Tab-separated table of C-alpha atoms in Angstrom:
chain	number	residue	atom	x	y	z
A	15	MET	CA	13.688	-113.124	82.595
A	16	MET	CA	13.887	-110.503	85.167
A	17	SER	CA	10.873	-107.987	85.369
A	18	ASN	CA	11.642	-104.263	84.956
A	19	TYR	CA	8.804	-103.848	87.545
A	20	ILE	CA	9.574	-103.735	90.974
A	21	LEU	CA	6.074	-103.365	92.408
A	22	GLU	CA	2.891	-105.220	90.719
A	23	VAL	CA	-0.444	-104.958	92.133
A	24	GLU	CA	-3.259	-107.008	91.027
A	25	ASN	CA	-7.016	-106.590	91.988
A	26	LEU	CA	-6.010	-105.065	95.517
A	27	LYS	CA	-8.901	-104.838	97.828
A	28	LYS	CA	-8.971	-103.309	101.183
A	29	TYR	CA	-12.296	-103.455	103.223
A	30	PHE	CA	-13.136	-102.037	106.699
A	31	PRO	CA	-16.165	-103.388	108.592
A	32	THR	CA	-18.056	-100.924	110.383
A	33	GLY	CA	-21.497	-100.960	112.378
A	34	LYS	CA	-23.439	-99.612	109.237
A	35	GLY	CA	-21.809	-102.072	106.565
A	36	VAL	CA	-18.307	-102.577	105.086
A	37	VAL	CA	-16.198	-99.692	103.694
A	38	HIS	CA	-14.757	-100.581	100.384
A	39	ALA	CA	-11.649	-98.192	100.948
A	40	VAL	CA	-9.687	-99.959	98.071
A	41	ASP	CA	-11.810	-101.987	95.522
A	42	GLY	CA	-9.884	-103.857	92.893
A	43	VAL	CA	-6.957	-101.629	91.863
A	44	SER	CA	-4.362	-102.942	89.635
A	45	PHE	CA	-0.994	-101.262	88.703
A	46	LYS	CA	2.648	-101.841	88.136
A	47	ILE	CA	5.640	-99.412	89.114
A	48	GLU	CA	8.996	-99.666	86.912
A	49	LYS	CA	12.380	-99.685	88.803
A	50	GLY	CA	13.583	-96.214	89.460
A	51	LYS	CA	10.458	-94.582	88.488
A	52	THR	CA	7.654	-92.619	90.267
A	53	LEU	CA	4.045	-93.388	90.272
A	54	GLY	CA	1.944	-90.581	91.356
A	55	VAL	CA	-1.370	-91.386	92.920
A	56	VAL	CA	-3.978	-88.577	93.053
A	57	GLY	CA	-7.948	-88.109	93.941
A	58	GLU	CA	-9.986	-86.339	96.586
A	59	SER	CA	-9.620	-87.078	100.260
A	60	GLY	CA	-11.134	-90.502	100.787
A	61	CYS	CA	-10.491	-91.837	97.480
A	62	GLY	CA	-8.340	-94.492	98.991
A	63	LYS	CA	-4.897	-93.373	98.042
A	64	SER	CA	-3.224	-93.623	101.114
A	65	THR	CA	-4.929	-96.810	102.106
A	66	THR	CA	-3.434	-98.453	98.884
A	67	GLY	CA	-0.252	-97.085	99.597
A	68	ARG	CA	-0.146	-98.711	103.168
A	69	ALA	CA	-1.639	-101.940	101.920
A	70	VAL	CA	1.223	-102.494	99.252
A	71	ILE	CA	3.796	-102.434	101.977
A	72	ARG	CA	1.570	-104.359	104.249
A	73	LEU	CA	1.137	-101.802	106.993
A	74	LEU	CA	-2.398	-102.601	106.470
A	75	GLU	CA	-3.515	-106.283	105.877
A	76	VAL	CA	-4.956	-106.797	102.300
A	77	THR	CA	-8.447	-108.032	102.168
A	78	GLU	CA	-7.932	-109.534	98.649
A	79	GLY	CA	-5.585	-109.388	95.925
A	80	VAL	CA	-1.808	-109.768	94.897
A	81	VAL	CA	0.963	-107.500	95.854
A	82	LYS	CA	4.280	-108.558	94.062
A	83	PHE	CA	7.502	-107.061	95.180
A	84	GLU	CA	10.521	-107.828	92.916
A	85	GLY	CA	8.469	-110.810	91.556
A	86	GLU	CA	7.712	-112.434	95.044
A	87	ASP	CA	3.949	-112.298	96.255
A	88	ILE	CA	4.139	-110.542	99.699
A	89	SER	CA	0.533	-110.363	100.241
A	90	LYS	CA	0.372	-113.380	102.247
A	91	LEU	CA	3.579	-113.563	103.779
A	92	SER	CA	3.748	-114.111	107.702
A	93	LYS	CA	5.250	-111.526	110.080
A	94	LYS	CA	8.352	-113.359	110.384
A	95	GLU	CA	8.846	-113.726	106.486
A	96	LEU	CA	7.896	-110.175	105.991
A	97	ILE	CA	10.658	-108.601	108.393
A	98	LYS	CA	13.228	-110.168	105.634
A	99	ILE	CA	11.917	-107.576	103.009
A	100	ARG	CA	10.690	-104.797	105.325
A	101	SER	CA	14.456	-103.188	105.002
A	102	LYS	CA	13.604	-102.714	101.095
A	103	MET	CA	10.121	-101.052	101.432
A	104	GLN	CA	9.589	-97.919	103.480
A	105	ILE	CA	7.123	-95.158	103.906
A	106	ILE	CA	7.463	-91.314	104.550
A	107	PHE	CA	4.528	-90.145	106.423
A	108	GLN	CA	2.191	-86.946	105.723
A	109	ASP	CA	2.417	-85.372	109.032
A	110	PRO	CA	6.094	-84.661	110.183
A	111	TYR	CA	4.802	-83.683	113.722
A	112	ALA	CA	2.740	-86.891	114.298
A	113	SER	CA	5.103	-89.398	112.673
A	114	LEU	CA	8.059	-88.706	115.073
A	115	ASN	CA	8.242	-89.952	118.868
A	116	PRO	CA	8.534	-86.776	120.746
A	117	ARG	CA	10.349	-88.277	123.441
A	118	MET	CA	13.267	-89.453	121.123
A	119	THR	CA	16.037	-87.248	119.806
A	120	VAL	CA	16.868	-86.676	116.231
A	121	GLY	CA	19.693	-89.268	116.343
A	122	ALA	CA	17.814	-91.903	118.161
A	123	ILE	CA	14.782	-91.601	115.876
A	124	ILE	CA	17.058	-92.180	112.721
A	125	ALA	CA	19.077	-94.820	114.370
A	126	GLU	CA	16.065	-96.861	115.686
A	127	PRO	CA	15.880	-99.007	112.435
A	128	LEU	CA	19.433	-99.671	112.148
A	129	ILE	CA	19.293	-100.946	115.864
A	130	ILE	CA	16.111	-103.211	114.997
A	131	HIS	CA	17.632	-104.796	112.047
A	132	LYS	CA	21.256	-105.078	113.755
A	133	LEU	CA	23.046	-103.192	111.025
A	134	THR	CA	25.946	-101.732	113.026
A	135	LYS	CA	28.423	-103.172	115.229
A	136	ASN	CA	28.693	-100.726	118.103
A	137	LYS	CA	27.633	-97.310	119.256
A	138	GLU	CA	30.509	-95.358	117.332
A	139	GLU	CA	29.531	-96.844	113.939
A	140	LEU	CA	26.002	-96.342	114.693
A	141	GLU	CA	26.428	-92.841	115.587
A	142	ALA	CA	28.668	-92.438	112.501
A	143	LYS	CA	25.991	-93.883	110.284
A	144	VAL	CA	23.045	-91.465	111.563
A	145	LYS	CA	25.310	-88.412	111.208
A	146	GLU	CA	25.996	-89.701	107.406
A	147	LEU	CA	22.244	-90.119	107.033
A	148	MET	CA	21.611	-86.706	108.407
A	149	LYS	CA	23.996	-85.007	106.018
A	150	THR	CA	22.589	-86.903	103.048
A	151	VAL	CA	19.174	-85.338	103.726
A	152	GLY	CA	20.572	-81.967	104.565
A	153	LEU	CA	20.344	-81.957	108.237
A	154	SER	CA	23.120	-80.232	110.506
A	155	GLU	CA	25.240	-82.693	113.075
A	156	LYS	CA	24.447	-80.188	115.646
A	157	LEU	CA	20.697	-81.318	115.805
A	158	TYR	CA	21.736	-84.829	116.758
A	159	ARG	CA	20.601	-84.687	120.403
A	160	THR	CA	17.690	-82.140	119.715
A	161	TYR	CA	14.075	-83.232	119.898
A	162	PRO	CA	11.496	-82.756	117.154
A	163	HIS	CA	9.440	-80.177	118.876
A	164	GLU	CA	12.626	-77.909	118.838
A	165	LEU	CA	12.462	-78.121	115.060
A	166	ASP	CA	10.307	-76.724	112.152
A	167	GLY	CA	8.151	-78.859	109.585
A	168	GLY	CA	10.812	-78.967	107.117
A	169	ARG	CA	13.525	-80.444	109.241
A	170	ARG	CA	11.130	-82.847	110.831
A	171	GLN	CA	10.233	-84.311	107.401
A	172	ARG	CA	13.932	-84.530	106.757
A	173	ILE	CA	14.156	-86.612	109.895
A	174	GLY	CA	11.374	-88.723	108.410
A	175	ILE	CA	13.230	-89.267	105.147
A	176	ALA	CA	16.622	-90.082	106.912
A	177	ARG	CA	14.824	-92.556	108.823
A	178	ALA	CA	13.317	-94.113	105.817
A	179	LEU	CA	16.616	-94.249	103.786
A	180	SER	CA	18.248	-95.966	107.024
A	181	LEU	CA	17.721	-99.308	105.638
A	182	ASN	CA	18.871	-98.696	102.111
A	183	PRO	CA	15.345	-99.115	100.630
A	184	LYS	CA	14.550	-99.672	96.927
A	185	PHE	CA	10.925	-98.681	97.171
A	186	ILE	CA	9.453	-95.910	99.298
A	187	VAL	CA	5.787	-94.802	99.738
A	188	CYS	CA	5.519	-91.120	99.814
A	189	ASP	CA	2.257	-90.578	101.604
A	190	GLU	CA	1.437	-86.610	100.957
A	191	PRO	CA	5.062	-85.855	102.366
A	192	VAL	CA	4.714	-82.230	101.641
A	193	SER	CA	0.821	-81.361	102.156
A	194	ALA	CA	1.771	-80.145	105.883
A	195	LEU	CA	4.529	-77.907	104.795
A	196	ASP	CA	4.873	-74.134	103.596
A	197	VAL	CA	5.023	-73.872	99.804
A	198	SER	CA	8.673	-72.676	100.145
A	199	ILE	CA	9.670	-75.761	102.122
A	200	GLN	CA	7.751	-77.972	99.750
A	201	ALA	CA	10.001	-77.252	96.970
A	202	GLN	CA	13.059	-77.957	99.081
A	203	ILE	CA	11.836	-81.492	100.195
A	204	LEU	CA	10.606	-82.392	96.549
A	205	ASN	CA	14.056	-81.399	95.260
A	206	LEU	CA	15.780	-83.318	98.132
A	207	MET	CA	13.589	-86.350	97.221
A	208	GLN	CA	14.465	-86.202	93.541
A	209	ASP	CA	18.056	-85.744	94.126
A	210	LEU	CA	17.671	-89.075	96.447
A	211	GLN	CA	15.989	-90.970	93.846
A	212	ASP	CA	18.618	-90.120	91.105
A	213	LYS	CA	21.671	-90.803	93.802
A	214	PHE	CA	20.225	-94.164	94.957
A	215	GLY	CA	17.911	-95.345	92.293
A	216	LEU	CA	14.878	-95.101	94.266
A	217	THR	CA	11.487	-96.208	93.338
A	218	TYR	CA	8.637	-93.966	94.590
A	219	MET	CA	4.885	-94.288	94.883
A	220	PHE	CA	4.002	-90.484	95.349
A	221	ILE	CA	0.595	-90.111	96.900
A	222	THR	CA	-0.760	-86.678	96.906
A	223	HIS	CA	-3.833	-84.238	96.111
A	224	ASP	CA	-1.825	-81.539	94.899
A	225	LEU	CA	-1.949	-81.745	90.992
A	226	SER	CA	0.695	-79.214	90.166
A	227	VAL	CA	3.364	-81.089	92.333
A	228	VAL	CA	2.481	-84.657	90.952
A	229	LYS	CA	2.909	-83.354	87.295
A	230	HIS	CA	6.356	-82.503	87.710
A	231	PHE	CA	7.247	-85.081	90.280
A	232	SER	CA	5.939	-88.440	88.577
A	233	ASP	CA	6.559	-90.521	85.407
A	234	ASP	CA	3.325	-91.946	85.495
A	235	ILE	CA	0.027	-90.919	87.135
A	236	LEU	CA	-2.895	-93.083	88.446
A	237	VAL	CA	-6.167	-91.354	89.557
A	238	MET	CA	-8.514	-92.741	91.951
A	239	TYR	CA	-12.218	-92.161	92.828
A	240	LEU	CA	-14.020	-93.766	95.887
A	241	GLY	CA	-11.448	-96.948	96.040
A	242	GLN	CA	-11.247	-97.506	92.127
A	243	GLU	CA	-8.957	-96.539	89.522
A	244	VAL	CA	-10.553	-94.168	86.801
A	245	GLU	CA	-7.484	-93.140	84.674
A	246	LYS	CA	-3.627	-93.794	84.420
A	247	ALA	CA	-1.262	-92.733	81.927
A	248	SER	CA	2.261	-91.116	81.837
A	249	SER	CA	2.271	-87.549	83.319
A	250	ASP	CA	2.650	-85.695	80.090
A	251	ASN	CA	0.087	-87.787	78.299
A	252	LEU	CA	-2.411	-87.454	81.177
A	253	PHE	CA	-2.141	-83.643	81.317
A	254	ALA	CA	-2.170	-83.399	77.367
A	255	LYS	CA	-5.104	-85.758	76.815
A	256	ASN	CA	-7.440	-86.687	79.719
A	257	TYR	CA	-10.594	-88.923	78.797
A	258	HIS	CA	-12.258	-89.426	82.204
A	259	PRO	CA	-14.869	-86.903	83.174
A	260	TYR	CA	-13.604	-87.102	86.796
A	261	THR	CA	-9.700	-86.582	85.846
A	262	LYS	CA	-10.932	-83.369	83.615
A	263	ALA	CA	-12.846	-81.905	86.544
A	264	LEU	CA	-9.819	-82.635	88.748
A	265	LEU	CA	-7.272	-81.085	86.299
A	266	SER	CA	-9.574	-77.981	85.761
A	267	ALA	CA	-9.287	-76.961	89.277
A	268	ILE	CA	-5.416	-76.475	89.377
A	269	PRO	CA	-4.931	-72.895	90.468
A	270	SER	CA	-3.868	-70.879	87.435
A	271	ILE	CA	-2.655	-67.055	86.856
A	272	ASP	CA	-4.800	-67.378	83.986
A	273	ILE	CA	-7.484	-64.641	84.864
A	274	ASP	CA	-9.900	-66.521	82.410
A	275	ALA	CA	-9.058	-69.976	84.152
A	276	GLU	CA	-12.052	-69.656	86.575
A	277	ASP	CA	-14.404	-69.989	83.486
A	278	LYS	CA	-12.853	-73.265	82.883
A	279	ILE	CA	-13.531	-75.016	85.771
A	280	ILE	CA	-15.556	-77.927	85.670
A	281	GLN	CA	-18.160	-77.795	88.758
A	282	LEU	CA	-19.255	-81.189	89.951
A	283	GLU	CA	-22.919	-81.549	91.210
A	284	GLY	CA	-24.550	-84.304	93.075
A	285	GLU	CA	-23.631	-86.081	96.216
A	286	ILE	CA	-20.659	-88.217	96.563
A	287	THR	CA	-21.669	-92.044	96.599
A	288	SER	CA	-21.088	-93.621	99.940
A	289	PRO	CA	-18.240	-96.403	99.836
A	290	ILE	CA	-20.289	-98.412	102.442
A	291	ASP	CA	-21.420	-101.419	100.238
A	292	PRO	CA	-21.545	-99.562	97.226
A	293	LYS	CA	-24.217	-100.778	94.653
A	294	PRO	CA	-23.426	-101.810	91.268
A	295	GLY	CA	-22.431	-99.161	88.453
A	296	CYS	CA	-19.830	-96.430	87.982
A	297	ARG	CA	-19.157	-94.638	91.296
A	298	PHE	CA	-18.748	-91.344	89.870
A	299	SER	CA	-22.286	-91.714	88.044
A	300	ALA	CA	-24.040	-89.425	90.676
A	301	ARG	CA	-21.956	-86.455	89.900
A	302	CYS	CA	-21.146	-87.163	86.042
A	303	SER	CA	-22.674	-84.865	83.492
A	304	TYR	CA	-22.247	-87.557	80.945
A	305	VAL	CA	-24.199	-90.119	82.689
A	306	LYS	CA	-26.475	-92.724	80.969
A	307	ASP	CA	-28.611	-95.644	82.410
A	308	LYS	CA	-25.663	-98.091	81.845
A	309	CYS	CA	-23.651	-96.228	84.145
A	310	LYS	CA	-26.020	-96.593	86.951
A	311	VAL	CA	-25.854	-100.524	86.663
A	312	ASP	CA	-22.744	-101.693	85.083
A	313	ASN	CA	-19.240	-101.056	86.609
A	314	PRO	CA	-17.137	-99.963	83.730
A	315	VAL	CA	-13.980	-101.727	82.743
A	316	PHE	CA	-10.572	-100.172	83.358
A	317	GLU	CA	-9.128	-100.645	79.765
A	318	GLU	CA	-6.412	-99.256	77.390
A	319	ILE	CA	-8.064	-96.353	75.296
A	320	GLU	CA	-4.888	-95.701	73.647
A	321	GLU	CA	-1.354	-97.042	73.971
A	322	ASN	CA	-0.349	-97.157	77.983
A	323	HIS	CA	-3.410	-95.045	78.788
A	324	PHE	CA	-6.134	-96.598	80.711
A	325	VAL	CA	-9.759	-95.413	81.358
A	326	ALA	CA	-12.719	-96.789	83.287
A	327	CYS	CA	-15.585	-95.036	81.556
A	328	HIS	CA	-18.347	-96.752	79.495
A	329	PHE	CA	-18.475	-93.602	77.122
A	330	ALA	CA	-14.848	-92.258	77.278
A	331	LYS	CA	-14.568	-92.513	73.476
A	332	GLU	CA	-18.037	-90.924	72.627
A	333	ILE	CA	-17.218	-87.999	75.119
A	334	ASN	CA	-13.926	-87.440	73.683
A	335	GLY	CA	-14.820	-87.703	70.013
A	336	LEU	CA	-12.651	-91.087	69.279
């Protein structure tokens, strides 16, 4: 029986050795993404969301865990074996300035994956395909021979999207694709990405720190804190009923036109726990107002608190009166 999940991640870990110890950037994360859906991954800078995204498509080697793409474990594939599925998994990077080669024209940047994977027969077919991709993402043909530095951020990001689409992928990691853009341009890029998802049946892993964006763009949301998952639910459910103290604080900080909203912001105090060789216990305990002795010694289990709503907190039910 075919699974409805395009990506299944089990106990994913990514550690980085340093002179002071081992950084636990991603530490035991598990999730699944349905075909044609969007999983939003949110959290503060340094929580491991971008590292998770890069690890699942093998831009970073996995320290431990299993990553299944369309039912196949890709976490231990050799580079040669990985080439066969590279075309199905792509990434849109955060910075449209740094992710494009300044020495290459727009046409050459979009054409590069097609050339590497030998998907066109001749130069005429290659140019026609590139121009078709440019049209798909809203880039004028007249920009074919221009260079990235001649364009604004929105157009540069459209180049990155066209490059990602060039191999007809099924799954795309969107690593904060609009955070470096003006607000008006952000809306245009997000609308384009949604149109492309509908048109091509794409599956997205949408990494962001902008909660107002992720609410409207994602089907499900995964909240991360210091390399671990703390809460996961459908977008509507998470915003309606959030159980983890960190999620509550995160959502309270969303800008609002309500003049009384500032009084509702949850101020987190205390120091962020170091991700270098972390001690046992909840990593949020140093900043949590509900902390108890158990939190400092036992790592909470990521468990289902209600249907399709998962939380990692010893006292989630007690805090929320369940």
